[in-house]
Coordinates of C-alpha atoms in Angstrom, one line a residue:
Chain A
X918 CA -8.6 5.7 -26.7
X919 CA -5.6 7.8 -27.6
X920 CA -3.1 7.1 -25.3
X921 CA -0.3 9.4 -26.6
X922 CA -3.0 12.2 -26.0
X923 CA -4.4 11.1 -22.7
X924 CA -0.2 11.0 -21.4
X925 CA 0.5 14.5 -23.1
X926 CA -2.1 15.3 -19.9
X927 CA 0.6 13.9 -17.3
X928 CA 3.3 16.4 -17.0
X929 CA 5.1 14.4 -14.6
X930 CA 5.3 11.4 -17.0
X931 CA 7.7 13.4 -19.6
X932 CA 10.8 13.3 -17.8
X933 CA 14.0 11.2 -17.5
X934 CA 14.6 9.2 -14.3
X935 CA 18.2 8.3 -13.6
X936 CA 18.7 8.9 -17.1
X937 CA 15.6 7.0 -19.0
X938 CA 12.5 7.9 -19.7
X939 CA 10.1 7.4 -16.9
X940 CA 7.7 4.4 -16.9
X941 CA 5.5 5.0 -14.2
X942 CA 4.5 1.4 -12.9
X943 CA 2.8 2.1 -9.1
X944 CA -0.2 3.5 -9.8
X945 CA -2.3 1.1 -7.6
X946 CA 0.2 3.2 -5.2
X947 CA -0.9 6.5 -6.2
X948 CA -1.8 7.8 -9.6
X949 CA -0.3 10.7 -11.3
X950 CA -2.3 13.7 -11.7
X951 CA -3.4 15.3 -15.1
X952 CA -3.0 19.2 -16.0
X953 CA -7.0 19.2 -15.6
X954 CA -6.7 18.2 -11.3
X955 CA -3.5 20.2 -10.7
X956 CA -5.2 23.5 -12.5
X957 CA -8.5 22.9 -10.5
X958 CA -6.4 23.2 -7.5
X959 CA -4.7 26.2 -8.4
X960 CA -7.5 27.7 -9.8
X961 CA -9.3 27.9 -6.5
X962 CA -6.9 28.8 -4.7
X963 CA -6.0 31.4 -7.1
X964 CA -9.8 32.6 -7.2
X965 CA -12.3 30.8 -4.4
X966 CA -10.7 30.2 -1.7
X967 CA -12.5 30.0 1.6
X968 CA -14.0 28.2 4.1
X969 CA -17.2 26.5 3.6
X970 CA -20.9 26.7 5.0
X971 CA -20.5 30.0 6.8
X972 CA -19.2 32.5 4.6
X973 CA -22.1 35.5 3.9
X974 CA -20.0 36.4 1.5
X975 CA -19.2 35.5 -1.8
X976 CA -15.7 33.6 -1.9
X977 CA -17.4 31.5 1.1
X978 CA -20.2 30.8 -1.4
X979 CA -17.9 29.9 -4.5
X980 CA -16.1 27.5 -2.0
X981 CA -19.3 26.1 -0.7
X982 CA -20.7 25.1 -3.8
X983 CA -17.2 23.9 -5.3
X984 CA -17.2 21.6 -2.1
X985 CA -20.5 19.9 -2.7
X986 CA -20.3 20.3 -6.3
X987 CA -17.7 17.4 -6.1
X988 CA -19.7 15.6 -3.7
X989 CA -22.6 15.6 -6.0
X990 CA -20.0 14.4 -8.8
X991 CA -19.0 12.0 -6.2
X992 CA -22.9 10.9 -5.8
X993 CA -23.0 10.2 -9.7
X994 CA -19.8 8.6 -9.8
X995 CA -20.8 5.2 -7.7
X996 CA -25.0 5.8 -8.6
X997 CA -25.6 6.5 -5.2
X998 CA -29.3 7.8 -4.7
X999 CA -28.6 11.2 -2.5
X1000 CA -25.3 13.0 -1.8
X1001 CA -26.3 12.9 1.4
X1002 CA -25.0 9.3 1.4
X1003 CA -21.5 10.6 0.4
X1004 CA -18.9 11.3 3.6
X1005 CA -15.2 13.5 2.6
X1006 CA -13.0 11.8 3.9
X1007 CA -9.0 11.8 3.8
X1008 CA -8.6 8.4 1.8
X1009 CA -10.0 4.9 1.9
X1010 CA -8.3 3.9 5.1
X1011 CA -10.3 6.8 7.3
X1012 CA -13.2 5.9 5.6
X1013 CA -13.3 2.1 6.6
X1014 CA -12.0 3.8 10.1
X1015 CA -15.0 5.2 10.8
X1016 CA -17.4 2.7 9.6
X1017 CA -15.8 0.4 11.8
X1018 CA -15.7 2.8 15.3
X1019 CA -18.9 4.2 14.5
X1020 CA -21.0 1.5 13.0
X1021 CA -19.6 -1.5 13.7
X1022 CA -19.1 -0.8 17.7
X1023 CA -22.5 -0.1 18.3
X1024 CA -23.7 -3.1 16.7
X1025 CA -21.4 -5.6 17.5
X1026 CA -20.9 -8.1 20.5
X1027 CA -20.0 -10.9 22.2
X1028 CA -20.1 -14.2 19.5
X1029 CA -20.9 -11.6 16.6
X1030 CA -18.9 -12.3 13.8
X1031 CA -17.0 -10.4 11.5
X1032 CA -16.0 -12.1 8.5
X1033 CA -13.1 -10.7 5.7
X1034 CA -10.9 -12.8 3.7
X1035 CA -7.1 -13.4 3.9
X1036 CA -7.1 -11.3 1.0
X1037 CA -7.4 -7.4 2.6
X1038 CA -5.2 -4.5 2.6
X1039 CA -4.0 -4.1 6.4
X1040 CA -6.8 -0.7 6.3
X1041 CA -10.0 -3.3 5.9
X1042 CA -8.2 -5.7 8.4
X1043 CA -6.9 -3.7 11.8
X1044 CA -10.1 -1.3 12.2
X1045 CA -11.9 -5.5 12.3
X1046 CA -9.6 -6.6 14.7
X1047 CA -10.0 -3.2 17.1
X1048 CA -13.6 -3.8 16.7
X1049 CA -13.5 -7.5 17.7
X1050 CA -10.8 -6.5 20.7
X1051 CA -13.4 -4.2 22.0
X1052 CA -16.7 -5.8 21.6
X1053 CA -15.4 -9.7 21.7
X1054 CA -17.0 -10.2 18.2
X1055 CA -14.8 -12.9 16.3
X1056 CA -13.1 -12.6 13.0
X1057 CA -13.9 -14.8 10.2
X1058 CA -11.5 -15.3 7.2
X1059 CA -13.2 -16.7 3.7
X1060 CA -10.4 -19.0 2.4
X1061 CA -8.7 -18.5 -1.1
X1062 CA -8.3 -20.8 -3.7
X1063 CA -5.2 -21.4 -5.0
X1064 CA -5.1 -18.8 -7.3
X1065 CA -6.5 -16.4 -5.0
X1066 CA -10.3 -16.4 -6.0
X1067 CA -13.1 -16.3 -3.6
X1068 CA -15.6 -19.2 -4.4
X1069 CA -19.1 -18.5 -3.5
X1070 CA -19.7 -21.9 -1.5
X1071 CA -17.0 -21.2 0.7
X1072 CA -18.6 -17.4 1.3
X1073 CA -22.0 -18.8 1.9
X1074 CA -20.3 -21.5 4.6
X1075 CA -18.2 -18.7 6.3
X1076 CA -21.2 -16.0 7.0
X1077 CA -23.7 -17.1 9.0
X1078 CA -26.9 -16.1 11.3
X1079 CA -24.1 -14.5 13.5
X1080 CA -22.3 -12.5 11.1
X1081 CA -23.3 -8.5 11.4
X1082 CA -20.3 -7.1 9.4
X1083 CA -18.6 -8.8 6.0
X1084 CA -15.8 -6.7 4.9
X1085 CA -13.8 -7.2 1.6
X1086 CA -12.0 -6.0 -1.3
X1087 CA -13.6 -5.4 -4.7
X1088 CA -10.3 -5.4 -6.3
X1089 CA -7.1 -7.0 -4.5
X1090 CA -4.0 -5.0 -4.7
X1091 CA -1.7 -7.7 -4.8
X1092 CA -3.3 -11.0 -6.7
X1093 CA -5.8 -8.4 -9.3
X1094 CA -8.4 -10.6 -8.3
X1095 CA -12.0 -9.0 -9.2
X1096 CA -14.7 -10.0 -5.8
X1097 CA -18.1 -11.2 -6.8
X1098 CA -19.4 -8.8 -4.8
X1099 CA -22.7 -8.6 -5.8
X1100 CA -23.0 -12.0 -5.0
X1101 CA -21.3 -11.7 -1.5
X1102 CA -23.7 -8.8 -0.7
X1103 CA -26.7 -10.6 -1.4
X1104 CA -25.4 -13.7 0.5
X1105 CA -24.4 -11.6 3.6
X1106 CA -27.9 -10.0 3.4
X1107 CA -29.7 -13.1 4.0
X1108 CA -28.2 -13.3 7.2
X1109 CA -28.8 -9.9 8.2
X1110 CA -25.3 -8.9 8.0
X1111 CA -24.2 -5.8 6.4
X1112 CA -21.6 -5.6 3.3
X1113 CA -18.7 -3.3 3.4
X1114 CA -16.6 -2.8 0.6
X1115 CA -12.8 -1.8 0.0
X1116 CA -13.4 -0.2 -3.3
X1117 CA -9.9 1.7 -3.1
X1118 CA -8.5 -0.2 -6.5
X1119 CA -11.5 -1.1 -8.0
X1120 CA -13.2 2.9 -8.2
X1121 CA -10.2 4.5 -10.5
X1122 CA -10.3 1.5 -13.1
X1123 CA -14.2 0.5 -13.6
X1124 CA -17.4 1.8 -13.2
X1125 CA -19.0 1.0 -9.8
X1126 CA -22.6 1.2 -9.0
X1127 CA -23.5 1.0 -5.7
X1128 CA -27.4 0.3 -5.8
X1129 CA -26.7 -2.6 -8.0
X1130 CA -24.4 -3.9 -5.8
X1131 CA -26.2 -3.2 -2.8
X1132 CA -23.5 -2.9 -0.5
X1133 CA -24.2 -0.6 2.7
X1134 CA -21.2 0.8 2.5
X1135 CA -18.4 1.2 0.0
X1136 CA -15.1 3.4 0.9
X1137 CA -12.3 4.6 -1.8
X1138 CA -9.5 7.1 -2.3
X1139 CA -9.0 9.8 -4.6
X1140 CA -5.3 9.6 -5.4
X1141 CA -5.5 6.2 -6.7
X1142 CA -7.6 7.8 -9.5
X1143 CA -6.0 11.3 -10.4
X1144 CA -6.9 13.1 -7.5
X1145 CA -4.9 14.9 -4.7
X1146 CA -3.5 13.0 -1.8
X1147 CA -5.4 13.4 1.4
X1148 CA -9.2 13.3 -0.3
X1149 CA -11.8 10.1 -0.4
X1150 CA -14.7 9.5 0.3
X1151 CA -17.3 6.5 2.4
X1152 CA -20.9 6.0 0.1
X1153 CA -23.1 4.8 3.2
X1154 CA -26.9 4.2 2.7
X1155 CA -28.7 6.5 4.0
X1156 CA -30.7 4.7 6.9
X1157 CA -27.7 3.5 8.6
X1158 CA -25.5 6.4 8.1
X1159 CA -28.3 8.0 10.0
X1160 CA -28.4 5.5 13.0
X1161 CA -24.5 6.1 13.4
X1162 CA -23.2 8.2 15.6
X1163 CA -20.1 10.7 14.5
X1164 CA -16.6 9.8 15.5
X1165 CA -14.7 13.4 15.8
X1166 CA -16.8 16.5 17.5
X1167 CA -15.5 19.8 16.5
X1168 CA -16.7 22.5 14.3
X1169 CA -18.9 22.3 11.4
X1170 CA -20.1 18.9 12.0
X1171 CA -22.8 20.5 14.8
X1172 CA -26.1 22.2 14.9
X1173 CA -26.7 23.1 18.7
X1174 CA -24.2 23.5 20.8
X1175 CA -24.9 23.7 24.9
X1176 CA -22.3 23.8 28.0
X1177 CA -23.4 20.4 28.3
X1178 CA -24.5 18.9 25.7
X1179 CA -25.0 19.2 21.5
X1180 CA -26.7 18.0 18.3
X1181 CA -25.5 17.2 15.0
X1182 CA -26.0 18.3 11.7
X1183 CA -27.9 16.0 9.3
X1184 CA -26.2 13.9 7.1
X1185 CA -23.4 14.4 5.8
X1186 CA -22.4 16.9 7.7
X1187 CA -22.5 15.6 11.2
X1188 CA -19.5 13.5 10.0
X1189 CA -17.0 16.0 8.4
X1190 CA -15.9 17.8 11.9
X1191 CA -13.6 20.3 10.8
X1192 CA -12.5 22.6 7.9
X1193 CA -12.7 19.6 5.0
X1194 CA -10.4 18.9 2.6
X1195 CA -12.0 22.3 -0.1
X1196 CA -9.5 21.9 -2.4
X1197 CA -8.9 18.3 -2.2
X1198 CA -12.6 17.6 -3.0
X1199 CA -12.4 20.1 -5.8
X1200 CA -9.2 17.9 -6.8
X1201 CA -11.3 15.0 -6.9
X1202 CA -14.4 16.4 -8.8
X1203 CA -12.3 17.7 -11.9
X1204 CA -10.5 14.2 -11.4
X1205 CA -14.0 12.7 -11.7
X1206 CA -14.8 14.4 -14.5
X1207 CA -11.3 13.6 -16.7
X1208 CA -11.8 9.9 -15.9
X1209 CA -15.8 10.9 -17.4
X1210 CA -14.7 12.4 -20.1
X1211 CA -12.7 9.5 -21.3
X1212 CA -15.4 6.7 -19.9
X1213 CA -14.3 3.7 -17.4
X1214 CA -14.9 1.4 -19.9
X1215 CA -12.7 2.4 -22.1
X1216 CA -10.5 2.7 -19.3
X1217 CA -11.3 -0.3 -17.9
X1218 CA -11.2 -2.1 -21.7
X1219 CA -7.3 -0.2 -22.2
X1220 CA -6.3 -1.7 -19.2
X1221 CA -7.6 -5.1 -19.7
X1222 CA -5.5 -5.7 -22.9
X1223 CA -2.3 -3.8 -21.5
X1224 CA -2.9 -6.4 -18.5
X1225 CA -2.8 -9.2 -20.5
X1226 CA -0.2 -8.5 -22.8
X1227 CA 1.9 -7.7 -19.5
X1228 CA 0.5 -11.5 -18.2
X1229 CA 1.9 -13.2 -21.6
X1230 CA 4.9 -11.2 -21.9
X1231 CA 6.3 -11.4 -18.2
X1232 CA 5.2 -14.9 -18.0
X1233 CA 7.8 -16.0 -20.5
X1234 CA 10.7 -14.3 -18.4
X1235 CA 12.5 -17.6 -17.0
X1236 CA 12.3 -18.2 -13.3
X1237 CA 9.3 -15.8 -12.9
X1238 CA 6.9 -16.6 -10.4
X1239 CA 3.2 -14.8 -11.1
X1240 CA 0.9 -14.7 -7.7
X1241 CA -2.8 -14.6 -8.8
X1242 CA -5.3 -15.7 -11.6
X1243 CA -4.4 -15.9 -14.8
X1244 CA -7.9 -14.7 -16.1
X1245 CA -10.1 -11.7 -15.2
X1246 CA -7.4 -9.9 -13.3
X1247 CA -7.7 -6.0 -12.5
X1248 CA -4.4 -3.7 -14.2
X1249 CA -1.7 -5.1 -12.2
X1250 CA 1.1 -8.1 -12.3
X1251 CA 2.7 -9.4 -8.7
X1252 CA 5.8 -11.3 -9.3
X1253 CA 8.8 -12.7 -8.2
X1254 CA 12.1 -13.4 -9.2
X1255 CA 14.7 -16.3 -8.6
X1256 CA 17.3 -14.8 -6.7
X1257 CA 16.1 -12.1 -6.5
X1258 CA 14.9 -9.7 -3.9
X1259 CA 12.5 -7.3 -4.5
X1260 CA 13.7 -4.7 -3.3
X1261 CA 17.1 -5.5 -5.2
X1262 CA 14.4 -5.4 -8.0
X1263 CA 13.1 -2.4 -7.5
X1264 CA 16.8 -0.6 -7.3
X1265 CA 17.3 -2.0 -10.6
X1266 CA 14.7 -0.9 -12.0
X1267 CA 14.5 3.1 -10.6
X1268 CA 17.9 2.9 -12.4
X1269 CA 16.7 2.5 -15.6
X1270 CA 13.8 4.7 -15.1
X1271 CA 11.0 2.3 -14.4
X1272 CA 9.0 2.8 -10.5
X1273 CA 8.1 -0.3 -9.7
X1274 CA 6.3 -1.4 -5.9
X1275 CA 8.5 -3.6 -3.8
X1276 CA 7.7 -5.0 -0.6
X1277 CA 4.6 -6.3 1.2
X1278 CA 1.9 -4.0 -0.1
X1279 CA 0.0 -3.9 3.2
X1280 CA -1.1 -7.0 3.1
X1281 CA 1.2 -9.1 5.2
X1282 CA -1.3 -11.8 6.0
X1283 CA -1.6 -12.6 2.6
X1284 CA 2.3 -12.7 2.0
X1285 CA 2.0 -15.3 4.6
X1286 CA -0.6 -17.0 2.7
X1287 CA 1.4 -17.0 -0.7
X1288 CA 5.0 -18.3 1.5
X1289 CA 6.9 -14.8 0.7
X1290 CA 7.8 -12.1 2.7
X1291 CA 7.9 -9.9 -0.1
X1292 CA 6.8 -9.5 -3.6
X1293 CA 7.1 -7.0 -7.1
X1294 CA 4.5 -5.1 -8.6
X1295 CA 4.0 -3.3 -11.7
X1296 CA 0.3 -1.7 -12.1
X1297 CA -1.4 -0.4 -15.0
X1298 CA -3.4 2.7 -15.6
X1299 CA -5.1 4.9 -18.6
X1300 CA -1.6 6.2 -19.1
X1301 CA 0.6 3.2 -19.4
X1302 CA 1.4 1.6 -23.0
X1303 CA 2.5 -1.7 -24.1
X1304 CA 6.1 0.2 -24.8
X1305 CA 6.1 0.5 -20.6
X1306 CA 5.9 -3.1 -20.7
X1307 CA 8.5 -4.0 -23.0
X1308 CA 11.1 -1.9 -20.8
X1309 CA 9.9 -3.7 -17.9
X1310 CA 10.5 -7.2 -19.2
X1311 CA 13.4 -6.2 -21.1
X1312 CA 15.1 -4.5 -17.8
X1313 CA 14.0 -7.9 -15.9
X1314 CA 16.3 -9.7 -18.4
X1315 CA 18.8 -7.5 -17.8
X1316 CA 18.5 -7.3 -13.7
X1317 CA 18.9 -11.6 -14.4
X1318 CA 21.5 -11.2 -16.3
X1319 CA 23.5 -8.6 -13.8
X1320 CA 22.5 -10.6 -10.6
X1321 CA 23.6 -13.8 -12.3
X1322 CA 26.8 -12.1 -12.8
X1323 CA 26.9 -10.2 -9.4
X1324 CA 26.3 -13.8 -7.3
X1325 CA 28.3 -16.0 -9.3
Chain B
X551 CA 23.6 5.9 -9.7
X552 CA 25.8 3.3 -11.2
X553 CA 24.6 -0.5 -9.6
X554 CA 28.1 -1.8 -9.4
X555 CA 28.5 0.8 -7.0
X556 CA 26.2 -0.6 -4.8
X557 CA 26.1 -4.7 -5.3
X558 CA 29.8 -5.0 -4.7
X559 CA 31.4 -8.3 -5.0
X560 CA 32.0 -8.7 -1.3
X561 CA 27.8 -7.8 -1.1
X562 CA 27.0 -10.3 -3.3
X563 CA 29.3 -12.9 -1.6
X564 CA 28.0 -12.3 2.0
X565 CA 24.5 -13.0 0.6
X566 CA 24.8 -16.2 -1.4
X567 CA 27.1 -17.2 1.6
X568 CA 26.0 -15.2 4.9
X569 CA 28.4 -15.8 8.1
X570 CA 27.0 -16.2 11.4
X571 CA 23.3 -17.1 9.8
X572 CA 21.8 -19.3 12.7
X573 CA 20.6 -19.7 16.6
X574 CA 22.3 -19.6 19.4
X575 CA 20.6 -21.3 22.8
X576 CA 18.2 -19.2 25.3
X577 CA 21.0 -17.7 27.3
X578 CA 22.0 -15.3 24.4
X579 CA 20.5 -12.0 24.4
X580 CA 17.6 -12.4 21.3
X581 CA 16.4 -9.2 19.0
X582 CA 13.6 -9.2 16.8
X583 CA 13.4 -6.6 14.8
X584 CA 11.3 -5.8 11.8
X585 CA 11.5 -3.5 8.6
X586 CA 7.8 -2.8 8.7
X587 CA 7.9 0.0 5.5
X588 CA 9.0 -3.5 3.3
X589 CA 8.2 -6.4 5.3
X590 CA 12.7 -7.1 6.1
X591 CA 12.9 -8.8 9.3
X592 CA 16.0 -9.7 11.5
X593 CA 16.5 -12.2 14.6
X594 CA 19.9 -11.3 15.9
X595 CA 21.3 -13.3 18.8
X596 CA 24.4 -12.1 20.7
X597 CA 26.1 -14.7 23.5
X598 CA 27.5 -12.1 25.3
X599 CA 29.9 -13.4 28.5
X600 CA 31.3 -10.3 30.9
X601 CA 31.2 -7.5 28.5
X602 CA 32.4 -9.2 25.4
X603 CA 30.2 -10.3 22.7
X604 CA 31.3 -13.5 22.0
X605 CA 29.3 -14.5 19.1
X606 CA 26.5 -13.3 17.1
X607 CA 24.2 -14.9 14.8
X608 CA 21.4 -14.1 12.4
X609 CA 18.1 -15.2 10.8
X610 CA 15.8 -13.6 9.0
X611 CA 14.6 -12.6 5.6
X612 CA 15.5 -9.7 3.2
X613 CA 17.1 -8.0 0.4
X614 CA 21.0 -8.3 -0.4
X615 CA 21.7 -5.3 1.2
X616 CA 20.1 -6.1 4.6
X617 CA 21.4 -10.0 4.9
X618 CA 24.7 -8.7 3.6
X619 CA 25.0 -6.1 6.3
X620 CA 23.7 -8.8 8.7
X621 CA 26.4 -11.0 8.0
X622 CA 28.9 -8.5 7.8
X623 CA 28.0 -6.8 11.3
X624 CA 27.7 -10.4 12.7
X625 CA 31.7 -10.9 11.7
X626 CA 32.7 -7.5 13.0
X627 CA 31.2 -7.8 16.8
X628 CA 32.7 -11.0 17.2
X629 CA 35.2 -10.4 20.6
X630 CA 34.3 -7.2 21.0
X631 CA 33.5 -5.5 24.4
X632 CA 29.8 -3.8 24.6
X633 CA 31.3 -0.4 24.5
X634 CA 33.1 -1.2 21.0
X635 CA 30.4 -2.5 19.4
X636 CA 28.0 0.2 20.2
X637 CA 30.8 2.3 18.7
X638 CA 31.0 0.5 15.8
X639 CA 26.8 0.8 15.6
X640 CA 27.7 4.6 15.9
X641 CA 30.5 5.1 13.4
X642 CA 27.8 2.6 10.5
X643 CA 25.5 5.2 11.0
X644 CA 27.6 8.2 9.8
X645 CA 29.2 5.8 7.2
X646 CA 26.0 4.6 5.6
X647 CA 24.7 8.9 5.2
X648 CA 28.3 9.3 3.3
X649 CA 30.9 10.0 5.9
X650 CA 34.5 9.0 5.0
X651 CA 35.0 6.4 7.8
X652 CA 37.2 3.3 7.7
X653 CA 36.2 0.5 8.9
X654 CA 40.2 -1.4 9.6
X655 CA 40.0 -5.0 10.5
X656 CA 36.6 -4.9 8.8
X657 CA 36.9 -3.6 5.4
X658 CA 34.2 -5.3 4.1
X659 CA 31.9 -3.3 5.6
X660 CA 33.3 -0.6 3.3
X661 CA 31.7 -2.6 0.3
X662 CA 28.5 -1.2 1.6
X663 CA 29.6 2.8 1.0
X664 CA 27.4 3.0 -2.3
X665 CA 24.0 2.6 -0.4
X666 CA 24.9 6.0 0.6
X667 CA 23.6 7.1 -3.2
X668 CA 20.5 5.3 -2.8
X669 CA 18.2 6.8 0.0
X670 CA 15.6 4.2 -0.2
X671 CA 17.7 1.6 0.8
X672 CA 19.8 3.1 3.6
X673 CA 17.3 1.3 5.9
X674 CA 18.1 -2.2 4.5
X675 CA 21.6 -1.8 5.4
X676 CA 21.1 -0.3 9.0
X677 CA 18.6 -3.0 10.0
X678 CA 20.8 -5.2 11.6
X679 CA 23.1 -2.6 13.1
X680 CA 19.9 -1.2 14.9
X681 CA 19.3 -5.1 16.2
X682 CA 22.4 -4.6 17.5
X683 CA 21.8 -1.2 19.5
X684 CA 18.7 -2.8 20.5
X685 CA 20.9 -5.9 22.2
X686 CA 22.9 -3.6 23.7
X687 CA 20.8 -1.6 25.1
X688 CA 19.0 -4.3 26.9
X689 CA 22.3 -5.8 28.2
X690 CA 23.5 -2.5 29.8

């Protein structure tokens, strides 16, 4: 993998910040965007712009089958068996949204359990705990180890005969922990239950496969992988995507419509009310396809190594505190340090150029599990080099050095 | 952006060593407020007797620039009337988006005129003044 090839792709990465050189360190924030997405969106725009599945004519075509030409890259990207499994929708947070009103409410009651882990970004945690206000299902937390691992006896004692819903993270945003999920699927699918997955940091980094997984339903984001804000998408199987009901009414999501009373589309229609996202999808399909291009394995592999040079490296800054597992960890380092704040951190850093994430990374439970209120985190992606992390560990030095001063 | 411009001396000292950081008993008028964009949160307690604040105290967690402004604000409201200290809450606002404003028997507060430069952490500082509307606003 050329990296100094792959970056030439990232406009926004050649440019000084305060100064320096940026080193883009918040992708598991958002991803930048190579020439390939931003041109995809201008290009149709600039040449196919219309709205989709009503147009007789032929920009409504071109827009219709640009529109379910990314769903059908969509469809290849996670090995689903039918685009008709794949659901647009604004991000990973929507997605998990409307499994939760749609399917989740109709299926869930009184003593029903629900069971997550201590673990989740606050968008696979709140839809849970509206769903368990409203139906007086119960929530069920599988307990971390210390390093933040999930073991597999503690998942098979947490879900049980009443479980209908389990509902975690492939890839945590804060601890880089990697879910068994496999394994958690086919547990919760001895009781009956059906597995969800958060797959909003694990889809831009590694190659996911749905079928092998066998999860029911697995939701991600585009712009954490290269794509425009404000595009995602929910893989559902088929026969329970059917059984659901749709959660907004409106246009394009019907077939009939009475005074009184009207009838869907078929799937996946009867889910996208509303003019969709065109050029977001389109966005995400040329995103798909740059990621392709360069394969998630070598992705996937680049990141690895960059990860644990960053592990080794940081871990020798003195007073350094590392949340997470040393070993298999997805592209990103948590950390605190002595003295000082993150967000005093982060101001440090932007100073010298470097864009760090500071704060609680929507995941305030599990700040409460780890005894901080806040945390630092630098994240990885295709574009970052081991030169990214020397000015990170070498500007931590120096924000030591300066604080040490500062406080006296 | 230079960052002695914004972690002043009299920043870093209110931090290491914040004034007023404690509890006051159930009488005084409690505020809890939250940062909820970075996780920042604030407890402020005023013993407020006729319409003079008597004392304020803090607890809470954050960055240097909220706990300093904490402990700054805390020094500042000290013996003032309602009115005065909502006036002060006003004239932090403008001070912290750049205004020229002086702040006379509490110049320490001025320390704090470089988060002006950095947007992003305008809301640290202005936490605890808005604990202090808050507290106000339930007292009148």
């Amino acid at each position: 993998m050329n990296i100094e090839a792959i970056r030439e792709q990232f406009p926004i990465l050649h440019q000084n910040i305060n100064g320096h050189p940026l080193v883009y360190l918040d992708s598991a924030a958002s991803s930048q965007k190579p020439r390939s997405v931003i041109d995809a969106v201008k290009r149709y725009y600039e040449l196919d712009n219309a709205n989709v599945h009503r147009g007789v004519h032929t920009l409504g075509s071109r827009a219709t089958d640009a529109y379910e030409g990314a769903r059908e890259k969509v469809r290849a990207l996670l090995n689903a068996a039918s685009a008709q499994e794949i659901i647009f929708t604004r991000g990973t947070t929507t997605a998990l949204n409307l499994v939760a009103s749609s399917y989740a409410r109709s299926v869930c009651g009184e003593g029903d359990e629900i069971v997550l882990t201590a673990m989740e970004h606050h968008s696979n945690l709140i839809p849970w705990q509206q769903v368990a206000k409203a139906t007086g299902a119960t929530l069920k937390y599988i307990p971390l180890q210390e390093d933040g691992t999930l073991r597999i006896e503690d998942v098979e004692q947490t879900i049980t005969d009443r479980t209908k819903i389990v509902s975690v993270v492939y890839v945590s945003n804060v601890l880089g922990v990697i879910n068994p999920i496999k394994e958690i699927t086919a547990i919760a699918h001895r009781h009956g239950a059906k597995m969800v997955v958060d797959g909003a940091q694990s889809t831009p980094h590694m190659k996911v496969d749905v079928r092998d997984l066998d999860c029911d339903f697995y939701a991600f984001s585009g712009h954490k992988m290269c794509a425009p804000t404000g595009i995602g998408a929910l893989y559902g199987k088929k026969e329970l995507l059917e059984q659901m009901e749709p959660v907004e009414f409106g246009g394009e999501m019907i077939d009939h419509v009475d005074l009184y009373d009207s009838t869907w589309k078929e799937l996946p229609w009867k889910f996208e009310g509303g003019t969709p996202i065109i050029a977001g999808a389109v966005g995400l399909g040329a995103a798909i396809d740059f990621l392709n291009e360069i394969g998630l394995d070598e992705i996937a592999r680049h990141e690895h190594e960059l990860t644990t040079y960053a592990y080794n490296r940081l871990s020798e800054v003195n007073g350094i505190t590392i949340y997470g597992p040393e070993q298999d960890r997805a592209g990103l380092v948590t950390f605190n340090l002595d003295d000082v704040h993150p967000h005093d951190l982060a101001t440090v850093l932007d100073t010298k150029g470097i864009a760090i994430r500071a704060g609680h990374h929507c995941a305030q439970p599990l700040m409460r599990w780890l005894e901080v209120s806040s945390t630092a985190r630098a994240s990885f992606y295709l574009y970052n080099t081991e030169e990214d992390v020397d000015r990170l560990v070498d500007a931590l030095h120096q924000t030591k050095e300066f604080f040490g001063y500062a406080i006296g | 952006m230079q960052l002695d411009d914004l972690y002043r001396r009299v920043i870093m000292d209110h931090y290491k060593n914040p004034r007023n950081r404690g509890t006051l008993d159930e009488q005084a008028v409690t505020i809890n407020l939250n940062n909820p964009t970075c996780g920042d949160r604030i407890q402020l307690q005023l013993q407020v007797e006729g319409d003079v604040v008597k004392q304020a105290k803090f607890t809470g967690e954050g960055c240097s620039i909220s706990m300093s402004s904490a402990s700054m604000m805390t020094e500042a409201v000290k013996d003032k009337t309602l009115g005065e200290a909502l006036a002060m809450a006003e004239k932090f606002s403008s001070f912290i988006k750049g205004e020229q404003v002086e702040f006379d028997e509490n110049e320490d507060i001025e320390a704090l005129s470089g988060v002006s430069k950095f947007p992003a952490r305008i809301k640290c500082a202005t936490l605890a003044w808005n604990a202090l509307r808050k507290g106000i606003e339930q007292q009148s």
